[in-house]
Amino acid sequence: MKDILAQLESRRETARAGGGQRRVDAQHAKGKLTARERIELLLDEGSFEEFDMFVTHRCTDFGMEEERPAGDGVVTGWGTINGRQVYVFSQDFTVMGGSVSETHGAKICKIMDMAIQNGAPVIGINDSGGARIQEGVASLAAYGEVFQRNIMASGVVPQISLIMGPCAGGAVYSPAMTDFIFMVKDSSYMFVTGPDVVKTVTNEVVTAEELGGAVTHTRKSSVADGAFENDVEALAETRRLIDFLPLNNREKAPVRPFFDDPARVDKSLDTLVPDNPNQPYDMKELITKIADEGDFFEIQAAFAANIITGFIRLEGQSVGVVANQPTVLAGCLDIDASRKAARFVRFCDAFEIPILTLVDVPGFLPGTGQEYGGVIKHGAKLLFAYGEATVPKVTVLTRKTYGGAYVVMASKHLQADFNYAWPTAEVAVMGARGAVEILYRSELGDKDKIAARVKDYEDRFANPFVAAEKGFIDEVIMPSSTRRRVCRAFASLRTKKLANPWKKHDNIPL
């Protein structure tokens, strides 16, 4: 018996060694952790239960039968994050470059199937050279099987991808279908075709970092939701994100202990909005002053900064926040902002996370670039996302909200539950000057008359009371009491039940 146990431990040690000390040292030299080190940091200490440690590939071509490392380049299993179950796979770059074989893919599929069956999030740590060329179409089939699991898991359990090394070719489509993608600066990259192929086909000279690095995907393409300085920070932030999310679509997000008075009044909010309607202010200040303990987890902070998305807690419960940002493009909606916010709203709705919308929007960004880029269809995505969402929705208008953008930003007409306005809010078809220039075109030559008309228009319409008189605003509230009113609104909606008409699925304008 002792010999058998010794043999088991020996085989385990061999599997845990991955590609050997030399390759582990090379991984560390690049500033990267190994697959197992990443899992240890991500999960609670001692909670990881591994599956398929001794699985090996089945390929016999190109001399592959001579090298059959245990685990086949990916570590899979389950564990806990702050006591809550998650499933995880971590590709091991020290074993054949983390390349995906038929059995490598089967290991990933196995834990994804278990995650769907048992209702727990899936976290994938990607660090792979791509498909294993020696296995040919079997490797591609493995990708296809993983993709199908991503699709089946979407909206059922949260899926998070951590890109901690190369992720190229067809491999990128698995993270692309997950809910959140985090990357590590200077050591991770994603692209469909690499720099060499790009140079051959288009004659463009570009580095891997410029083509698909963390900065590119968080600022330009919006593929990634966050970029971090190193593996340790990325893993710590993933633990923090998981704390805001439910385990699956049938459970509520966890309620955390809080020490912040829900009735807290913040007098500084009474002077947050400047007297000059054209002067910007930072909407993040309002978000952190509403949130429990000022804790705000922002999603896609570097992309489309004219709209803010992220998670806060109110009375210990997770709430998704969508807010216009007046300091960037005056808070206008554009193509990128609409796409970013629409995807976030749909995620919150899929996992029963209430949505708080903070509105200060002068309209959609004008220009040929926006029109040619399809702002009509992209803007409709956000409209559609809000309209179909059945979760509790609370909206606060802080300053101007003009035209179609007023309707899009979780208005009463899109089944928002509570619509509050600050006394500084303006709900109108357009700004006073623009409206006067259309209504009184014949008087444009007389500056005094136009000025008087503008003042008259502002006095009549540059306030929230016209909308309140029609029932489109539920209450005009004091800015300092925003946290109290919003907390009470969400508390009253905890038992909300709303179902849309039966359909196989909708046809959102993609």
Short mmCIF file of C-alpha atoms in Angstrom, two decimals:
data_model
loop_
_atom_site.label_atom_id
_atom_site.label_comp_id
_atom_site.label_asym_id
_atom_site.label_seq_id
_atom_site.Cartn_x
_atom_site.Cartn_y
_atom_site.Cartn_z
CA MET A 1 0.00 0.00 0.00
CA LYS A 2 2.84 2.37 0.84
CA ASP A 3 4.34 1.79 -2.60
CA ILE A 4 1.03 2.59 -4.29
CA LEU A 5 0.64 5.79 -2.27
CA ALA A 6 4.21 6.78 -3.05
CA GLN A 7 3.57 6.15 -6.74
CA LEU A 8 0.43 8.33 -6.61
CA GLU A 9 2.31 11.17 -4.94
CA SER A 10 5.13 10.85 -7.47
CA ARG A 11 2.71 11.11 -10.37
CA ARG A 12 1.03 14.10 -8.75
CA GLU A 13 4.38 15.86 -8.30
CA THR A 14 5.21 15.25 -11.96
CA ALA A 15 1.85 16.69 -13.04
CA ARG A 16 2.23 19.73 -10.78
CA ALA A 17 5.70 20.43 -12.21
CA GLY A 18 4.14 21.29 -15.58
CA GLY A 19 6.76 21.71 -18.26
CA GLY A 20 9.66 21.54 -15.81
CA GLN A 21 11.67 24.05 -13.82
CA ARG A 22 13.42 25.57 -16.85
CA ARG A 23 10.13 26.55 -18.47
CA VAL A 24 8.68 27.72 -15.16
CA ASP A 25 11.70 30.00 -14.73
CA ALA A 26 11.18 31.34 -18.27
CA GLN A 27 7.53 32.10 -17.39
CA HIS A 28 8.61 33.97 -14.25
CA ALA A 29 11.25 35.87 -16.23
CA LYS A 30 8.47 37.33 -18.38
CA GLY A 31 6.73 38.60 -15.23
CA LYS A 32 4.05 35.90 -15.50
CA LEU A 33 2.84 33.39 -12.93
CA THR A 34 2.36 29.71 -13.71
CA ALA A 35 -1.09 28.19 -14.23
CA ARG A 36 -1.18 26.73 -10.72
CA GLU A 37 0.15 29.87 -9.05
CA ARG A 38 -2.68 31.83 -10.69
CA ILE A 39 -5.30 29.42 -9.38
CA GLU A 40 -3.80 29.59 -5.87
CA LEU A 41 -4.08 33.40 -5.87
CA LEU A 42 -7.57 33.44 -7.40
CA LEU A 43 -9.24 30.94 -5.08
CA ASP A 44 -9.57 30.76 -1.31
CA GLU A 45 -6.60 29.04 0.31
CA GLY A 46 -6.87 25.25 0.20
CA SER A 47 -10.21 25.27 -1.63
CA PHE A 48 -9.06 24.07 -5.09
CA GLU A 49 -10.22 20.60 -6.14
CA GLU A 50 -8.55 19.51 -9.37
CA PHE A 51 -10.07 17.40 -12.15
CA ASP A 52 -8.26 15.30 -14.75
CA MET A 53 -4.73 15.81 -13.43
CA PHE A 54 -3.48 12.69 -15.23
CA VAL A 55 -5.17 13.23 -18.62
CA THR A 56 -2.77 13.02 -21.59
CA HIS A 57 -3.19 13.65 -25.31
CA ARG A 58 -3.89 10.83 -27.77
CA CYS A 59 -1.93 12.10 -30.77
CA THR A 60 0.58 9.73 -32.41
CA ASP A 61 1.59 11.86 -35.42
CA PHE A 62 4.87 13.77 -35.75
CA GLY A 63 6.47 11.82 -32.88
CA MET A 64 3.94 13.15 -30.35
CA GLU A 65 3.59 9.74 -28.68
CA GLU A 66 7.05 10.25 -27.19
CA GLU A 67 5.93 13.30 -25.14
CA ARG A 68 2.71 12.89 -23.20
CA PRO A 69 2.75 15.31 -20.24
CA ALA A 70 0.14 14.78 -17.53
CA GLY A 71 -2.63 17.38 -17.58
CA ASP A 72 -2.11 18.19 -21.28
CA GLY A 73 -1.43 21.88 -20.82
CA VAL A 74 -4.47 22.97 -18.79
CA VAL A 75 -5.33 22.81 -15.07
CA THR A 76 -9.07 22.48 -14.38
CA GLY A 77 -11.26 22.16 -11.31
CA TRP A 78 -13.37 24.07 -8.83
CA GLY A 79 -12.89 26.03 -5.63
CA THR A 80 -14.32 28.99 -3.76
CA ILE A 81 -13.94 32.77 -3.77
CA ASN A 82 -14.92 34.19 -0.39
CA GLY A 83 -16.73 30.94 0.30
CA ARG A 84 -18.76 30.89 -2.96
CA GLN A 85 -18.24 28.14 -5.54
CA VAL A 86 -16.59 28.82 -8.92
CA TYR A 87 -15.22 26.61 -11.67
CA VAL A 88 -11.87 27.46 -13.20
CA PHE A 89 -9.50 26.41 -15.97
CA SER A 90 -5.97 27.74 -16.33
CA GLN A 91 -3.90 27.09 -19.44
CA ASP A 92 -0.29 26.11 -18.72
CA PHE A 93 2.12 27.80 -21.15
CA THR A 94 4.99 25.68 -19.80
CA VAL A 95 3.41 22.54 -21.31
CA MET A 96 3.58 22.64 -25.11
CA GLY A 97 2.93 26.36 -25.03
CA GLY A 98 -0.54 25.77 -23.58
CA SER A 99 -1.65 24.65 -27.04
CA VAL A 100 -5.15 23.23 -27.34
CA SER A 101 -5.54 19.55 -28.19
CA GLU A 102 -8.63 17.36 -28.32
CA THR A 103 -8.17 16.27 -24.68
CA HIS A 104 -7.20 19.80 -23.54
CA GLY A 105 -10.54 21.05 -24.94
CA ALA A 106 -12.41 18.12 -23.40
CA LYS A 107 -11.08 19.05 -19.94
CA ILE A 108 -12.35 22.61 -20.34
CA CYS A 109 -15.74 21.39 -21.62
CA LYS A 110 -16.09 19.05 -18.65
CA ILE A 111 -15.86 21.80 -16.05
CA MET A 112 -18.06 24.15 -18.12
CA ASP A 113 -20.74 21.46 -18.25
CA MET A 114 -20.49 21.06 -14.48
CA ALA A 115 -20.70 24.83 -13.98
CA ILE A 116 -23.94 25.01 -15.99
CA GLN A 117 -25.36 21.94 -14.25
CA ASN A 118 -24.51 23.15 -10.75
CA GLY A 119 -25.06 26.88 -11.30
CA ALA A 120 -21.66 28.43 -10.60
CA PRO A 121 -19.49 30.97 -12.48
CA VAL A 122 -16.73 29.92 -14.88
CA ILE A 123 -13.37 31.70 -14.82
CA GLY A 124 -11.00 30.95 -17.71
CA ILE A 125 -7.33 31.90 -17.52
CA ASN A 126 -5.98 32.04 -21.08
CA ASP A 127 -2.26 31.66 -21.82
CA SER A 128 -1.94 29.58 -24.97
CA GLY A 129 -0.08 29.47 -28.25
CA GLY A 130 -3.28 28.40 -30.03
CA ALA A 131 -4.36 25.16 -31.68
CA ARG A 132 -1.98 22.20 -31.51
CA ILE A 133 -0.94 21.89 -35.15
CA GLN A 134 0.05 18.21 -34.80
CA GLU A 135 -3.59 17.29 -34.07
CA GLY A 136 -5.06 19.13 -37.04
CA VAL A 137 -8.84 19.25 -37.25
CA ALA A 138 -9.25 17.51 -33.85
CA SER A 139 -7.81 20.64 -32.24
CA LEU A 140 -10.28 22.85 -34.14
CA ALA A 141 -13.12 20.55 -33.08
CA ALA A 142 -12.04 21.06 -29.46
CA TYR A 143 -12.39 24.84 -29.91
CA GLY A 144 -15.82 24.36 -31.43
CA GLU A 145 -16.96 22.31 -28.43
CA VAL A 146 -15.73 25.02 -26.03
CA PHE A 147 -17.49 27.73 -28.08
CA GLN A 148 -20.78 25.83 -27.86
CA ARG A 149 -20.43 25.67 -24.06
CA ASN A 150 -19.78 29.43 -23.96
CA ILE A 151 -23.03 29.97 -25.86
CA MET A 152 -25.05 27.61 -23.65
CA ALA A 153 -23.62 29.16 -20.46
CA SER A 154 -24.32 32.74 -21.60
CA GLY A 155 -26.96 34.28 -19.36
CA VAL A 156 -27.03 31.14 -17.20
CA VAL A 157 -23.81 31.53 -15.19
CA PRO A 158 -21.35 34.46 -15.19
CA GLN A 159 -18.32 33.84 -17.41
CA ILE A 160 -15.06 35.72 -16.86
CA SER A 161 -11.95 35.48 -19.05
CA LEU A 162 -8.48 36.47 -17.91
CA ILE A 163 -6.02 36.93 -20.76
CA MET A 164 -2.58 36.40 -19.20
CA GLY A 165 -0.50 35.56 -22.23
CA PRO A 166 -1.07 35.01 -25.94
CA CYS A 167 -4.59 34.31 -27.22
CA ALA A 168 -4.63 34.22 -31.00
CA GLY A 169 -6.57 32.91 -33.98
CA GLY A 170 -9.81 31.06 -33.34
CA ALA A 171 -9.00 30.91 -29.62
CA VAL A 172 -10.07 34.55 -29.20
CA TYR A 173 -13.73 33.73 -29.83
CA SER A 174 -14.18 31.87 -26.57
CA PRO A 175 -13.26 34.92 -24.39
CA ALA A 176 -15.20 37.15 -26.80
CA MET A 177 -18.43 35.34 -25.87
CA THR A 178 -17.87 35.61 -22.11
CA ASP A 179 -19.29 38.37 -19.93
CA PHE A 180 -16.05 40.08 -18.85
CA ILE A 181 -12.50 40.04 -20.19
CA PHE A 182 -9.53 41.25 -18.14
CA MET A 183 -6.03 41.60 -19.62
CA VAL A 184 -2.54 42.17 -18.24
CA LYS A 185 -0.47 45.03 -19.65
CA ASP A 186 2.65 44.14 -21.65
CA SER A 187 2.26 40.37 -21.27
CA SER A 188 -1.09 39.52 -22.85
CA TYR A 189 -2.49 40.02 -26.32
CA MET A 190 -5.48 38.93 -28.42
CA PHE A 191 -5.86 39.00 -32.20
CA VAL A 192 -7.40 36.90 -34.96
CA THR A 193 -4.34 37.27 -37.22
CA GLY A 194 -0.88 38.10 -35.88
CA PRO A 195 1.57 40.83 -36.91
CA ASP A 196 3.36 38.59 -39.45
CA VAL A 197 0.13 37.75 -41.30
CA VAL A 198 -0.96 41.39 -41.22
CA LYS A 199 2.39 42.43 -42.75
CA THR A 200 2.15 39.78 -45.48
CA VAL A 201 -1.44 40.60 -46.47
CA THR A 202 -1.70 44.38 -45.96
CA ASN A 203 1.98 45.40 -45.74
CA GLU A 204 1.28 47.08 -42.36
CA VAL A 205 4.07 46.84 -39.81
CA VAL A 206 2.63 46.52 -36.31
CA THR A 207 3.79 44.98 -33.04
CA ALA A 208 1.80 42.37 -31.11
CA GLU A 209 1.19 44.95 -28.36
CA GLU A 210 -0.12 47.58 -30.81
CA LEU A 211 -2.26 45.04 -32.65
CA GLY A 212 -3.85 43.27 -29.71
CA GLY A 213 -2.37 44.39 -26.40
CA ALA A 214 -4.26 45.33 -23.26
CA VAL A 215 -4.24 49.07 -24.00
CA THR A 216 -5.54 48.52 -27.55
CA HIS A 217 -8.43 46.34 -26.41
CA THR A 218 -9.47 48.50 -23.44
CA ARG A 219 -9.26 51.88 -25.23
CA LYS A 220 -9.88 51.27 -28.92
CA SER A 221 -11.69 48.02 -29.67
CA SER A 222 -13.65 47.59 -26.39
CA VAL A 223 -12.93 43.84 -26.54
CA ALA A 224 -11.55 43.90 -22.97
CA ASP A 225 -13.22 45.33 -19.85
CA GLY A 226 -10.10 46.06 -17.81
CA ALA A 227 -6.30 46.14 -18.05
CA PHE A 228 -4.05 45.56 -15.05
CA GLU A 229 -0.37 45.98 -14.31
CA ASN A 230 0.36 42.33 -13.48
CA ASP A 231 -1.16 38.90 -12.88
CA VAL A 232 -1.58 39.49 -9.14
CA GLU A 233 -3.65 42.67 -9.58
CA ALA A 234 -5.82 41.07 -12.28
CA LEU A 235 -6.59 38.08 -10.06
CA ALA A 236 -7.35 40.26 -7.03
CA GLU A 237 -9.77 42.41 -9.07
CA THR A 238 -11.46 39.26 -10.41
CA ARG A 239 -12.12 38.16 -6.82
CA ARG A 240 -13.60 41.60 -6.17
CA LEU A 241 -15.85 41.42 -9.26
CA ILE A 242 -17.16 37.94 -8.33
CA ASP A 243 -18.36 39.41 -5.02
CA PHE A 244 -20.81 41.64 -6.92
CA LEU A 245 -22.28 38.81 -9.02
CA PRO A 246 -24.79 36.03 -8.36
CA LEU A 247 -23.68 32.43 -8.85
CA ASN A 248 -26.25 31.93 -11.62
CA ASN A 249 -29.38 33.42 -13.19
CA ARG A 250 -31.72 31.86 -10.59
CA GLU A 251 -30.01 33.34 -7.55
CA LYS A 252 -29.63 36.87 -6.27
CA ALA A 253 -26.24 38.51 -5.88
CA PRO A 254 -24.79 38.13 -2.37
CA VAL A 255 -25.77 40.67 0.28
CA ARG A 256 -22.68 41.97 2.05
CA PRO A 257 -22.50 43.57 5.52
CA PHE A 258 -22.58 47.38 5.26
CA PHE A 259 -21.84 50.15 7.73
CA ASP A 260 -23.09 53.10 5.68
CA ASP A 261 -26.41 54.62 6.76
CA PRO A 262 -28.96 54.22 3.91
CA ALA A 263 -30.55 57.51 5.04
CA ARG A 264 -27.23 59.38 4.88
CA VAL A 265 -27.64 62.96 3.60
CA ASP A 266 -24.74 64.50 1.67
CA LYS A 267 -25.06 68.29 1.49
CA SER A 268 -22.16 68.56 -0.99
CA LEU A 269 -24.46 67.11 -3.69
CA ASP A 270 -26.64 70.24 -3.48
CA THR A 271 -23.80 72.15 -5.16
CA LEU A 272 -22.47 69.39 -7.46
CA VAL A 273 -24.17 70.77 -10.57
CA PRO A 274 -22.53 74.11 -11.60
CA ASP A 275 -24.61 77.26 -12.17
CA ASN A 276 -23.26 77.46 -15.74
CA PRO A 277 -25.17 74.83 -17.74
CA ASN A 278 -22.17 74.36 -20.05
CA GLN A 279 -19.70 73.69 -17.25
CA PRO A 280 -18.90 69.98 -16.73
CA TYR A 281 -18.74 68.12 -13.42
CA ASP A 282 -17.58 64.61 -12.54
CA MET A 283 -20.48 62.14 -12.37
CA LYS A 284 -18.23 59.65 -10.57
CA GLU A 285 -18.42 61.92 -7.54
CA LEU A 286 -22.17 61.35 -7.41
CA ILE A 287 -21.77 57.58 -7.87
CA THR A 288 -19.29 57.20 -5.01
CA LYS A 289 -21.39 59.43 -2.73
CA ILE A 290 -24.47 57.28 -3.33
CA ALA A 291 -22.67 53.93 -2.96
CA ASP A 292 -22.14 52.00 0.27
CA GLU A 293 -18.74 53.07 1.65
CA GLY A 294 -18.00 54.81 -1.67
CA ASP A 295 -17.10 51.46 -3.27
CA PHE A 296 -17.45 51.49 -7.09
CA PHE A 297 -16.19 48.74 -9.44
CA GLU A 298 -15.99 50.33 -12.88
CA ILE A 299 -16.30 48.29 -16.09
CA GLN A 300 -14.62 49.46 -19.32
CA ALA A 301 -13.30 52.65 -17.70
CA ALA A 302 -10.91 53.44 -20.57
CA PHE A 303 -13.44 53.00 -23.42
CA ALA A 304 -16.26 55.43 -24.31
CA ALA A 305 -15.62 57.48 -21.18
CA ASN A 306 -18.65 59.65 -21.99
CA ILE A 307 -20.70 56.93 -20.30
CA ILE A 308 -19.84 55.18 -17.03
CA THR A 309 -20.74 51.57 -16.25
CA GLY A 310 -19.99 49.52 -13.15
CA PHE A 311 -21.20 48.02 -9.89
CA ILE A 312 -21.95 49.53 -6.49
CA ARG A 313 -23.80 48.27 -3.43
CA LEU A 314 -26.82 49.86 -1.79
CA GLU A 315 -27.74 48.45 1.62
CA GLY A 316 -25.28 45.63 0.89
CA GLN A 317 -26.98 44.61 -2.37
CA SER A 318 -25.37 44.75 -5.82
CA VAL A 319 -26.62 47.43 -8.22
CA GLY A 320 -25.46 48.10 -11.78
CA VAL A 321 -24.82 51.78 -12.56
CA VAL A 322 -25.07 53.47 -15.97
CA ALA A 323 -24.28 57.19 -15.95
CA ASN A 324 -23.52 59.91 -18.47
CA GLN A 325 -20.18 61.63 -17.86
CA PRO A 326 -20.37 65.42 -18.53
CA THR A 327 -16.57 65.79 -18.47
CA VAL A 328 -16.22 63.76 -21.71
CA LEU A 329 -18.02 64.94 -24.88
CA ALA A 330 -20.44 66.77 -22.55
CA GLY A 331 -21.98 63.36 -21.77
CA CYS A 332 -23.34 62.91 -25.31
CA LEU A 333 -24.36 59.43 -26.40
CA ASP A 334 -22.48 58.09 -29.41
CA ILE A 335 -21.91 54.71 -31.09
CA ASP A 336 -19.32 53.48 -28.61
CA ALA A 337 -21.21 54.67 -25.52
CA SER A 338 -24.43 53.04 -26.73
CA ARG A 339 -22.74 49.68 -27.35
CA LYS A 340 -20.91 49.76 -24.04
CA ALA A 341 -23.97 50.64 -21.97
CA ALA A 342 -26.33 48.29 -23.86
CA ARG A 343 -24.13 45.25 -23.21
CA PHE A 344 -23.83 46.17 -19.53
CA VAL A 345 -27.61 46.64 -19.14
CA ARG A 346 -28.26 43.27 -20.77
CA PHE A 347 -25.78 41.56 -18.43
CA CYS A 348 -27.48 43.08 -15.38
CA ASP A 349 -30.90 42.05 -16.67
CA ALA A 350 -29.73 38.47 -17.38
CA PHE A 351 -28.49 38.05 -13.80
CA GLU A 352 -31.24 39.95 -11.98
CA ILE A 353 -29.02 42.85 -10.89
CA PRO A 354 -31.03 46.11 -10.41
CA ILE A 355 -30.01 49.09 -12.56
CA LEU A 356 -29.47 52.68 -11.43
CA THR A 357 -29.26 55.24 -14.25
CA LEU A 358 -27.85 58.74 -13.66
CA VAL A 359 -28.73 61.07 -16.52
CA ASP A 360 -27.15 64.26 -17.84
CA VAL A 361 -27.29 63.92 -21.62
CA PRO A 362 -27.57 66.74 -24.18
CA GLY A 363 -28.40 64.26 -26.96
CA PHE A 364 -26.67 62.03 -29.47
CA LEU A 365 -23.31 63.18 -30.85
CA PRO A 366 -23.85 64.81 -34.27
CA GLY A 367 -21.58 64.34 -37.29
CA THR A 368 -21.05 62.36 -40.48
CA GLY A 369 -18.73 59.93 -38.69
CA GLN A 370 -21.52 58.92 -36.34
CA GLU A 371 -24.20 58.71 -39.04
CA TYR A 372 -22.00 56.72 -41.45
CA GLY A 373 -20.97 54.46 -38.57
CA GLY A 374 -24.61 53.54 -37.90
CA VAL A 375 -25.44 55.54 -34.78
CA ILE A 376 -29.13 54.90 -35.50
CA LYS A 377 -28.74 51.15 -35.14
CA HIS A 378 -26.18 51.33 -32.33
CA GLY A 379 -28.25 53.85 -30.37
CA ALA A 380 -31.22 51.53 -30.75
CA LYS A 381 -29.25 48.82 -28.92
CA LEU A 382 -29.29 50.83 -25.71
CA LEU A 383 -32.95 51.73 -26.18
CA PHE A 384 -33.76 48.06 -26.75
CA ALA A 385 -31.69 46.88 -23.78
CA TYR A 386 -33.44 49.22 -21.35
CA GLY A 387 -36.88 48.49 -22.79
CA GLU A 388 -36.59 44.70 -22.47
CA ALA A 389 -34.97 44.73 -19.00
CA THR A 390 -37.34 43.46 -16.32
CA VAL A 391 -35.09 44.09 -13.31
CA PRO A 392 -35.77 46.99 -10.92
CA LYS A 393 -34.83 50.24 -12.70
CA VAL A 394 -34.35 53.57 -10.93
CA THR A 395 -33.42 56.73 -12.85
CA VAL A 396 -32.15 60.07 -11.53
CA LEU A 397 -32.01 63.12 -13.84
CA THR A 398 -29.34 65.53 -12.62
CA ARG A 399 -29.21 68.21 -15.32
CA LYS A 400 -30.12 68.36 -19.00
CA THR A 401 -31.80 65.49 -20.80
CA TYR A 402 -32.77 66.40 -24.34
CA GLY A 403 -34.46 64.78 -27.32
CA GLY A 404 -34.31 61.08 -28.14
CA ALA A 405 -31.53 60.60 -25.61
CA TYR A 406 -34.04 61.43 -22.85
CA VAL A 407 -36.18 58.46 -23.90
CA VAL A 408 -33.20 56.12 -24.34
CA MET A 409 -31.72 56.69 -20.86
CA ALA A 410 -34.18 54.55 -18.87
CA SER A 411 -37.11 56.93 -19.10
CA LYS A 412 -40.58 56.21 -17.68
CA HIS A 413 -41.63 55.25 -21.21
CA LEU A 414 -39.22 52.27 -21.15
CA GLN A 415 -40.82 50.85 -17.99
CA ALA A 416 -38.43 52.40 -15.49
CA ASP A 417 -39.90 51.96 -12.02
CA PHE A 418 -38.78 55.18 -10.31
CA ASN A 419 -37.85 58.34 -12.20
CA TYR A 420 -36.47 61.06 -9.95
CA ALA A 421 -35.19 64.48 -10.98
CA TRP A 422 -33.06 67.05 -9.24
CA PRO A 423 -34.39 70.64 -9.29
CA THR A 424 -31.56 71.44 -11.75
CA ALA A 425 -32.91 68.95 -14.32
CA GLU A 426 -34.14 70.09 -17.74
CA VAL A 427 -36.36 67.78 -19.79
CA ALA A 428 -36.96 69.14 -23.30
CA VAL A 429 -36.85 68.30 -26.99
CA MET A 430 -33.65 70.36 -27.30
CA GLY A 431 -31.70 73.20 -25.71
CA ALA A 432 -33.31 76.64 -25.42
CA ARG A 433 -31.20 78.39 -28.10
CA GLY A 434 -31.69 75.64 -30.67
CA ALA A 435 -35.42 75.54 -30.04
CA VAL A 436 -35.81 79.33 -30.30
CA GLU A 437 -33.87 79.46 -33.58
CA ILE A 438 -36.39 77.04 -35.09
CA LEU A 439 -39.55 78.45 -33.49
CA TYR A 440 -38.71 82.11 -34.18
CA ARG A 441 -36.65 81.91 -37.34
CA SER A 442 -38.14 85.15 -38.66
CA GLU A 443 -36.71 87.05 -35.67
CA LEU A 444 -33.12 85.77 -35.98
CA GLY A 445 -31.89 89.20 -37.09
CA ASP A 446 -32.97 90.83 -33.82
CA LYS A 447 -30.56 89.77 -31.05
CA ASP A 448 -32.57 91.37 -28.26
CA LYS A 449 -35.77 89.61 -29.28
CA ILE A 450 -33.98 86.26 -29.59
CA ALA A 451 -32.38 86.73 -26.16
CA ALA A 452 -35.81 87.44 -24.67
CA ARG A 453 -37.27 84.38 -26.42
CA VAL A 454 -34.42 82.20 -25.08
CA LYS A 455 -35.02 83.45 -21.53
CA ASP A 456 -38.75 82.84 -21.88
CA TYR A 457 -38.14 79.30 -23.18
CA GLU A 458 -35.71 78.57 -20.33
CA ASP A 459 -38.17 79.85 -17.73
CA ARG A 460 -40.93 77.63 -19.13
CA PHE A 461 -39.08 74.45 -20.08
CA ALA A 462 -35.59 74.41 -18.48
CA ASN A 463 -36.87 72.62 -15.39
CA PRO A 464 -38.23 69.20 -14.41
CA PHE A 465 -41.73 70.36 -13.57
CA VAL A 466 -43.31 70.16 -17.04
CA ALA A 467 -42.37 66.46 -17.18
CA ALA A 468 -43.45 66.01 -13.54
CA GLU A 469 -46.87 67.52 -14.33
CA LYS A 470 -47.36 64.85 -17.00
CA GLY A 471 -46.26 62.01 -14.66
CA PHE A 472 -43.01 61.29 -16.54
CA ILE A 473 -41.07 62.26 -13.40
CA ASP A 474 -42.26 60.62 -10.18
CA GLU A 475 -40.72 63.14 -7.81
CA VAL A 476 -38.38 66.12 -7.81
CA ILE A 477 -35.91 65.42 -5.01
CA MET A 478 -33.21 67.29 -3.14
CA PRO A 479 -29.76 66.25 -4.44
CA SER A 480 -28.49 65.77 -0.88
CA SER A 481 -31.14 63.09 -0.25
CA THR A 482 -30.37 61.06 -3.38
CA ARG A 483 -28.86 58.08 -1.53
CA ARG A 484 -31.84 57.81 0.82
CA ARG A 485 -34.41 58.05 -1.97
CA VAL A 486 -32.60 55.59 -4.24
CA CYS A 487 -32.07 53.05 -1.42
CA ARG A 488 -35.77 53.23 -0.48
CA ALA A 489 -36.78 52.86 -4.13
CA PHE A 490 -34.72 49.71 -4.63
CA ALA A 491 -35.90 48.32 -1.27
CA SER A 492 -39.51 48.71 -2.42
CA LEU A 493 -38.72 46.83 -5.65
CA ARG A 494 -37.13 43.72 -4.12
CA THR A 495 -40.29 41.70 -4.79
CA LYS A 496 -40.82 43.07 -8.32
CA LYS A 497 -42.07 40.52 -10.84
CA LEU A 498 -42.39 41.45 -14.49
CA ALA A 499 -42.45 39.12 -17.50
CA ASN A 500 -42.20 40.09 -21.15
CA PRO A 501 -44.43 38.36 -23.77
CA TRP A 502 -43.28 34.83 -24.69
CA LYS A 503 -40.84 34.67 -27.59
CA LYS A 504 -38.12 32.30 -28.74
CA HIS A 505 -35.72 35.22 -28.50
CA ASP A 506 -35.74 38.87 -29.46
CA ASN A 507 -34.06 40.39 -32.49
CA ILE A 508 -32.01 43.21 -30.98
CA PRO A 509 -30.47 45.41 -33.73
CA LEU A 510 -26.95 43.94 -33.70
#
